Amino acid sequence: MRALTGDFLDWDVPFVASSPPKRELNGPGQMQGTINPEYLRLMAKPDGLPVISEWATALFAEFEGKIRWGGLVTNLSFEGQAMKVDCAGYTAYPNGMPYFGSTIRSGAKIAKKWEYEGRDKNHDGYIDGTHPKRKMPKRPKDTISDRWDAYDVVRHIWAHLQDYKAGKLGVTLDGHDSGYKLGSSNGQDPWTLQWWDSPDCGSTITDVMNLAKADFLERHYWDGSKEKIRHHIDLGKRRLGRARSDLRFAQGENIIEVATPNYQGDYFANNIYVIGKGSGAKTARARVVVDDKRLRRAKIVSNKSTANAKQLTEYGKKERAKHSEQLTIPSIAIRHHSNAPLGSWALGDRILVQVDVPWAGELAIWHRITAEEIDPAAGTAVLTLTRADFYG
């Protein structure tokens, strides 16, 4: 369908997927495939654009009446005689888009006007030119601007993007708050969003979600009349998903393939130094260290969005976990099974993965599902995983 108007162009596109569509936690996911060249020569009226056009066409994968995946055509190329089509979910749209909306200053100090400003030039504590001398009154306290909830910023950016006539994608978002307020309560470290800083909308959303330690998930579904497809972003109440002790994922039962497990290698670090806002010797920084009986391996990471020590430390903890993960199962392929029927899990769920790994033996490690590629016709799925303890 046309991404802007929602007008359907074809109900049965001859799209041959190179792999099942991929849904992703905190990302747009992807779908790739090819289309016969004769089909591409058709023109869609009345706009005159080819049926399949970059940043104009949306493709949807439907199975048994349910929208399994939806996204925008982002790139077209040739593969032999066919056209190769790359699609990304609607949440890819903010990436690379500049922000030109109103200024946000969350938790900023606002100096109150004071009628006695500059009226004690000799600094003797008295108002200049008064007879008899009058003491300078106490300066009023500065106020702190309202602090924005992280999700309010995400909604604000989406509203800004869709306020343009050529940006009306019809994306809706949950209305609840994350509970995480941007900026500091004392006004010392405000969080700002200003167009003259050339912020990227997608990167800003990612940064804000990381600060809030929160998740989002894109989904598409039919409206009640099955005449329109709705596009919605679910916002977690911080993290999406739950521990699934009711499901079983075991090699030799429903796990049919295991990606090669990996350690950290050169990526390993147990000392993380976070460089924050500021310049020179006054640059804010934080250090996060873990005593793991290994040699000290240090890494510097940057988070120039804040000078707040607590925020920098929290950012460092996440980076430290990322750089000191133990053995990880990157992904598993599973078959439809009573242990875990296809679709019985949700992205963000934590599952116990039981596998036999060479040199490590039999392992049972809790992982989090961060992406899925489900092939309902084949009765199989590929789950992308991250160790659950990475998230704390």
Coordinates of C-alpha atoms in Angstrom, one line a residue, residues 60-373:
F60 CA 2.9 -6.4 4.8
A61 CA 3.2 -10.1 5.5
E62 CA -0.1 -11.7 6.4
F63 CA -0.7 -15.3 7.6
E64 CA -4.1 -16.8 8.4
G65 CA -5.7 -13.3 8.5
K66 CA -3.1 -11.8 10.9
I67 CA -0.5 -9.2 10.0
R68 CA 2.8 -10.9 10.9
W69 CA 5.1 -8.0 9.8
G70 CA 4.8 -4.6 8.2
G71 CA 7.3 -2.1 7.0
L72 CA 8.5 0.4 4.4
V73 CA 10.4 -0.3 1.2
T74 CA 13.8 1.4 1.9
N75 CA 16.1 0.1 -0.9
L76 CA 15.7 -1.4 -4.4
S77 CA 18.5 -3.0 -6.3
F78 CA 18.9 -5.6 -9.1
E79 CA 19.6 -9.2 -8.6
G80 CA 19.9 -10.9 -12.0
Q81 CA 16.6 -10.3 -13.8
A82 CA 14.7 -9.6 -10.6
M83 CA 14.4 -6.6 -8.4
K84 CA 15.8 -7.0 -4.9
V85 CA 13.6 -5.3 -2.3
D86 CA 14.8 -4.3 1.2
C87 CA 12.1 -3.3 3.8
A88 CA 12.4 -2.0 7.3
G89 CA 9.7 -1.5 10.0
Y90 CA 8.1 1.9 10.4
T91 CA 10.3 2.6 13.4
A92 CA 13.2 3.0 11.0
Y93 CA 11.7 6.2 9.7
P94 CA 13.1 8.5 12.5
N95 CA 16.6 7.3 11.8
G96 CA 18.6 9.9 10.0
M97 CA 15.8 12.5 10.2
P98 CA 16.8 15.9 11.7
Y99 CA 14.8 17.4 14.5
F100 CA 13.4 20.9 13.8
G101 CA 10.7 21.0 16.6
S102 CA 10.4 23.2 19.6
T103 CA 13.1 23.3 22.3
I104 CA 12.9 21.0 25.2
R105 CA 14.8 21.8 28.4
S106 CA 14.0 19.2 31.0
G107 CA 15.1 19.9 34.6
A108 CA 16.7 23.2 33.7
K109 CA 17.5 25.9 36.2
I110 CA 15.4 29.1 35.7
A111 CA 16.8 32.2 37.3
K112 CA 14.2 34.4 38.9
K113 CA 14.3 38.1 38.1
W114 CA 15.5 40.1 41.1
E115 CA 14.9 43.8 41.3
Y116 CA 18.1 44.2 43.4
E117 CA 20.4 42.7 40.9
G118 CA 23.6 44.8 40.6
R119 CA 22.6 47.1 43.5
D120 CA 25.5 46.2 45.8
K121 CA 28.5 47.0 43.6
N122 CA 30.9 47.4 46.5
H123 CA 29.7 44.1 48.0
D124 CA 29.2 45.5 51.5
G125 CA 25.9 43.7 51.9
Y126 CA 23.8 47.0 51.6
I127 CA 21.8 48.4 48.8
D128 CA 23.8 51.2 47.1
G129 CA 22.6 54.7 47.6
T130 CA 20.2 54.1 50.5
H131 CA 20.1 56.4 53.5
P132 CA 20.0 55.1 56.1
K133 CA 21.6 52.0 54.6
R134 CA 19.4 49.0 53.9
K135 CA 20.6 45.5 53.9
M136 CA 20.3 43.6 50.6
P137 CA 17.4 41.2 50.8
K138 CA 18.0 37.5 50.3
R139 CA 18.1 36.4 46.6
P140 CA 15.0 34.3 45.7
K141 CA 15.7 30.7 44.9
D142 CA 15.9 29.7 41.2
T143 CA 13.1 27.5 40.0
I144 CA 13.6 24.2 38.1
S145 CA 11.7 23.7 34.8
D146 CA 9.3 20.7 34.5
R147 CA 11.1 17.4 33.9
W148 CA 9.9 15.4 30.9
D149 CA 9.1 11.7 31.2
A150 CA 11.2 9.7 28.7
Y151 CA 8.1 8.5 26.9
D152 CA 6.8 12.0 26.5
V153 CA 9.9 12.9 24.5
V154 CA 9.5 9.8 22.3
R155 CA 5.9 10.7 21.6
H156 CA 6.9 14.4 21.0
I157 CA 9.5 13.4 18.4
W158 CA 7.0 11.1 16.6
A159 CA 4.4 13.9 16.6
H160 CA 7.0 16.3 15.2
L161 CA 7.9 13.9 12.4
Q162 CA 4.2 13.2 11.5
D163 CA 3.3 16.8 11.7
Y164 CA 4.8 17.3 8.2
K165 CA 2.3 16.6 5.4
A166 CA 4.7 14.1 3.8
G167 CA 5.4 12.4 7.1
K168 CA 1.9 11.3 8.2
L169 CA 2.5 7.6 8.6
G170 CA -0.4 7.1 11.1
V171 CA 1.9 5.7 13.8
T172 CA 0.3 5.7 17.3
L173 CA 2.1 5.1 20.6
D174 CA 1.1 4.0 24.1
G175 CA 0.0 6.9 26.4
H176 CA 1.5 5.8 29.7
D177 CA 4.7 7.2 31.3
S178 CA 8.0 5.3 31.8
G179 CA 8.5 6.8 35.3
Y180 CA 11.9 8.0 34.3
K181 CA 12.4 11.8 34.4
L182 CA 15.0 13.4 32.2
G183 CA 17.5 15.9 33.7
S184 CA 18.4 16.3 37.3
S185 CA 16.1 17.5 40.1
N186 CA 18.5 20.2 41.2
G187 CA 18.8 21.8 37.8
Q188 CA 22.5 21.2 37.6
D189 CA 22.3 18.8 34.6
P190 CA 19.3 19.6 32.3
W191 CA 18.4 17.4 29.4
T192 CA 18.0 19.4 26.2
L193 CA 16.7 18.9 22.7
Q194 CA 17.5 21.9 20.5
W195 CA 17.3 22.0 16.7
W196 CA 20.5 24.0 16.4
D197 CA 22.5 21.1 17.9
S198 CA 21.4 19.0 14.8
P199 CA 20.0 16.2 16.7
D200 CA 19.0 13.0 14.9
C201 CA 15.4 11.9 15.7
G202 CA 16.2 8.2 15.7
S203 CA 19.3 8.5 17.8
T204 CA 17.6 10.7 20.3
I205 CA 14.8 8.2 20.7
T206 CA 17.4 5.4 21.2
D207 CA 19.3 7.5 23.8
V208 CA 16.2 8.4 25.7
M209 CA 15.0 4.8 25.8
N210 CA 18.4 3.6 27.0
L211 CA 18.4 6.2 29.8
A212 CA 14.9 5.0 30.9
K213 CA 16.1 1.3 30.6
A214 CA 12.9 0.7 28.6
D215 CA 11.7 -1.2 25.5
F216 CA 9.5 -0.6 22.5
L217 CA 7.9 -2.9 20.1
E218 CA 6.4 -2.1 16.7
R219 CA 3.2 -4.0 15.6
H220 CA 0.7 -3.8 12.8
Y221 CA -2.9 -5.0 12.8
W222 CA -6.2 -4.8 11.0
D223 CA -8.8 -2.4 12.2
G224 CA -12.3 -3.8 13.1
S225 CA -13.6 -3.6 9.5
K226 CA -10.4 -5.1 8.0
E227 CA -10.3 -2.2 5.6
K228 CA -7.2 -0.4 7.2
I229 CA -4.0 -1.5 8.7
R230 CA -3.1 0.2 12.0
H231 CA 0.5 0.9 13.0
H232 CA 1.3 1.1 16.7
I233 CA 4.4 1.2 19.0
D234 CA 4.0 -0.5 22.4
L235 CA 6.1 1.1 25.1
G236 CA 7.1 -1.2 28.0
K237 CA 6.6 -0.4 31.6
R238 CA 10.2 -0.2 31.5
R239 CA 11.1 -3.7 30.1
L240 CA 8.8 -5.7 27.9
G241 CA 8.4 -9.4 28.4
R242 CA 8.6 -11.8 31.4
A243 CA 10.4 -14.9 32.7
R244 CA 8.8 -17.9 30.9
S245 CA 9.1 -20.9 33.2
D246 CA 6.0 -22.3 31.5
L247 CA 8.0 -22.8 28.2
R248 CA 10.9 -25.2 27.6
F249 CA 13.6 -24.8 25.1
A250 CA 15.9 -27.8 25.0
Q251 CA 18.3 -29.2 22.4
G252 CA 17.1 -32.6 21.1
E253 CA 13.5 -31.7 21.9
N254 CA 12.4 -28.4 20.2
I255 CA 15.8 -26.8 19.5
I256 CA 16.9 -28.0 16.1
E257 CA 20.0 -25.8 15.6
V258 CA 22.2 -23.7 17.8
A259 CA 24.4 -20.8 16.6
T260 CA 28.0 -21.1 17.6
P261 CA 28.3 -19.8 21.2
N262 CA 30.7 -16.9 21.7
Y263 CA 32.8 -15.4 24.4
Q264 CA 34.1 -11.8 24.4
G265 CA 37.8 -12.0 23.2
D266 CA 39.2 -8.6 22.5
Y267 CA 35.9 -7.1 23.3
F268 CA 36.2 -8.0 26.9
A269 CA 36.6 -5.3 29.5
N270 CA 36.0 -5.2 33.3
N271 CA 36.9 -1.5 33.9
I272 CA 34.7 1.0 32.1
Y273 CA 35.4 4.7 32.1
V274 CA 32.4 6.9 31.0
I275 CA 33.2 10.3 29.6
G276 CA 30.3 12.7 30.0
K277 CA 29.4 16.3 29.2
G278 CA 32.1 19.0 29.5
S279 CA 35.5 19.8 28.2
G280 CA 39.1 19.6 29.4
A281 CA 39.8 18.8 33.0
K282 CA 36.2 19.7 33.9
T283 CA 34.7 16.9 31.8
A284 CA 32.4 14.7 33.8
R285 CA 33.4 11.1 34.1
A286 CA 32.5 7.9 36.0
R287 CA 34.3 4.6 36.5
V288 CA 32.6 1.2 36.8
V289 CA 34.7 -1.8 37.9
V290 CA 34.0 -5.5 38.6
D291 CA 36.3 -7.8 40.5
D292 CA 36.1 -10.9 38.4
K293 CA 39.6 -12.4 39.2
R294 CA 40.8 -11.5 35.7
L295 CA 43.5 -9.1 34.5
R296 CA 42.3 -5.4 34.4
R297 CA 41.0 -4.6 30.9
A298 CA 39.9 -1.0 30.5
K299 CA 37.7 0.7 27.9
I300 CA 36.5 4.3 27.5
V301 CA 33.0 5.0 26.4
S302 CA 31.3 8.3 25.8
N303 CA 28.0 9.7 26.9
K304 CA 28.1 13.4 26.1
S305 CA 24.4 13.9 26.9
T306 CA 24.8 14.3 30.6
A307 CA 27.2 15.3 33.4
N308 CA 25.1 13.6 36.1
A309 CA 27.3 11.1 38.0
K310 CA 24.4 8.7 38.7
Q311 CA 23.4 8.6 35.0
L312 CA 27.0 8.1 33.8
T313 CA 27.4 5.3 36.3
E314 CA 24.2 3.6 35.2
Y315 CA 25.4 3.9 31.6
G316 CA 28.7 2.4 32.6
K317 CA 27.1 -0.5 34.3
K318 CA 25.2 -1.4 31.1
E319 CA 28.4 -1.1 29.0
R320 CA 30.4 -3.1 31.6
A321 CA 27.8 -5.9 31.4
K322 CA 28.0 -5.8 27.6
H323 CA 31.8 -6.1 27.7
S324 CA 32.0 -8.8 30.3
E325 CA 29.3 -11.2 29.3
Q326 CA 30.0 -14.8 29.8
L327 CA 29.3 -17.5 27.2
T328 CA 26.3 -16.4 25.0
I329 CA 24.0 -18.4 22.7
P330 CA 23.5 -15.8 19.8
S331 CA 20.5 -17.6 18.4
I332 CA 18.5 -20.8 18.2
A333 CA 16.3 -22.4 15.6
I334 CA 13.3 -24.2 17.0
R335 CA 10.4 -26.3 15.6
H336 CA 6.8 -26.2 16.6
H337 CA 6.5 -28.3 19.7
S338 CA 4.2 -28.7 22.8
N339 CA 7.2 -27.4 24.9
A340 CA 6.8 -24.0 23.2
P341 CA 4.3 -23.7 20.3
L342 CA 5.1 -21.2 17.7
G343 CA 4.1 -17.7 18.9
S344 CA 3.7 -18.7 22.5
W345 CA 6.5 -16.4 23.5
A346 CA 6.8 -12.6 23.1
L347 CA 9.7 -10.4 22.2
G348 CA 11.5 -9.4 25.5
D349 CA 10.6 -12.7 27.3
R350 CA 13.3 -14.4 29.2
I351 CA 13.7 -18.1 28.4
L352 CA 16.0 -20.9 29.8
V353 CA 18.0 -22.2 26.9
Q354 CA 19.3 -25.8 27.5
V355 CA 22.0 -26.9 25.1
D356 CA 25.1 -29.1 24.9
V357 CA 28.1 -26.9 23.9
P358 CA 31.5 -28.4 23.0
W359 CA 34.2 -27.7 25.6
A360 CA 31.6 -26.3 27.9
G361 CA 29.2 -29.3 28.3
E362 CA 25.6 -29.1 29.1
L363 CA 24.4 -25.6 29.8
A364 CA 21.2 -24.0 31.0
I365 CA 21.4 -20.2 30.6
W366 CA 18.7 -17.6 30.8
H367 CA 18.5 -15.6 27.6
R368 CA 16.2 -12.8 26.4
I369 CA 14.4 -13.0 23.1
T370 CA 15.4 -9.8 21.1
A371 CA 14.2 -10.8 17.6
E372 CA 12.3 -13.5 15.9
E373 CA 11.9 -14.9 12.4

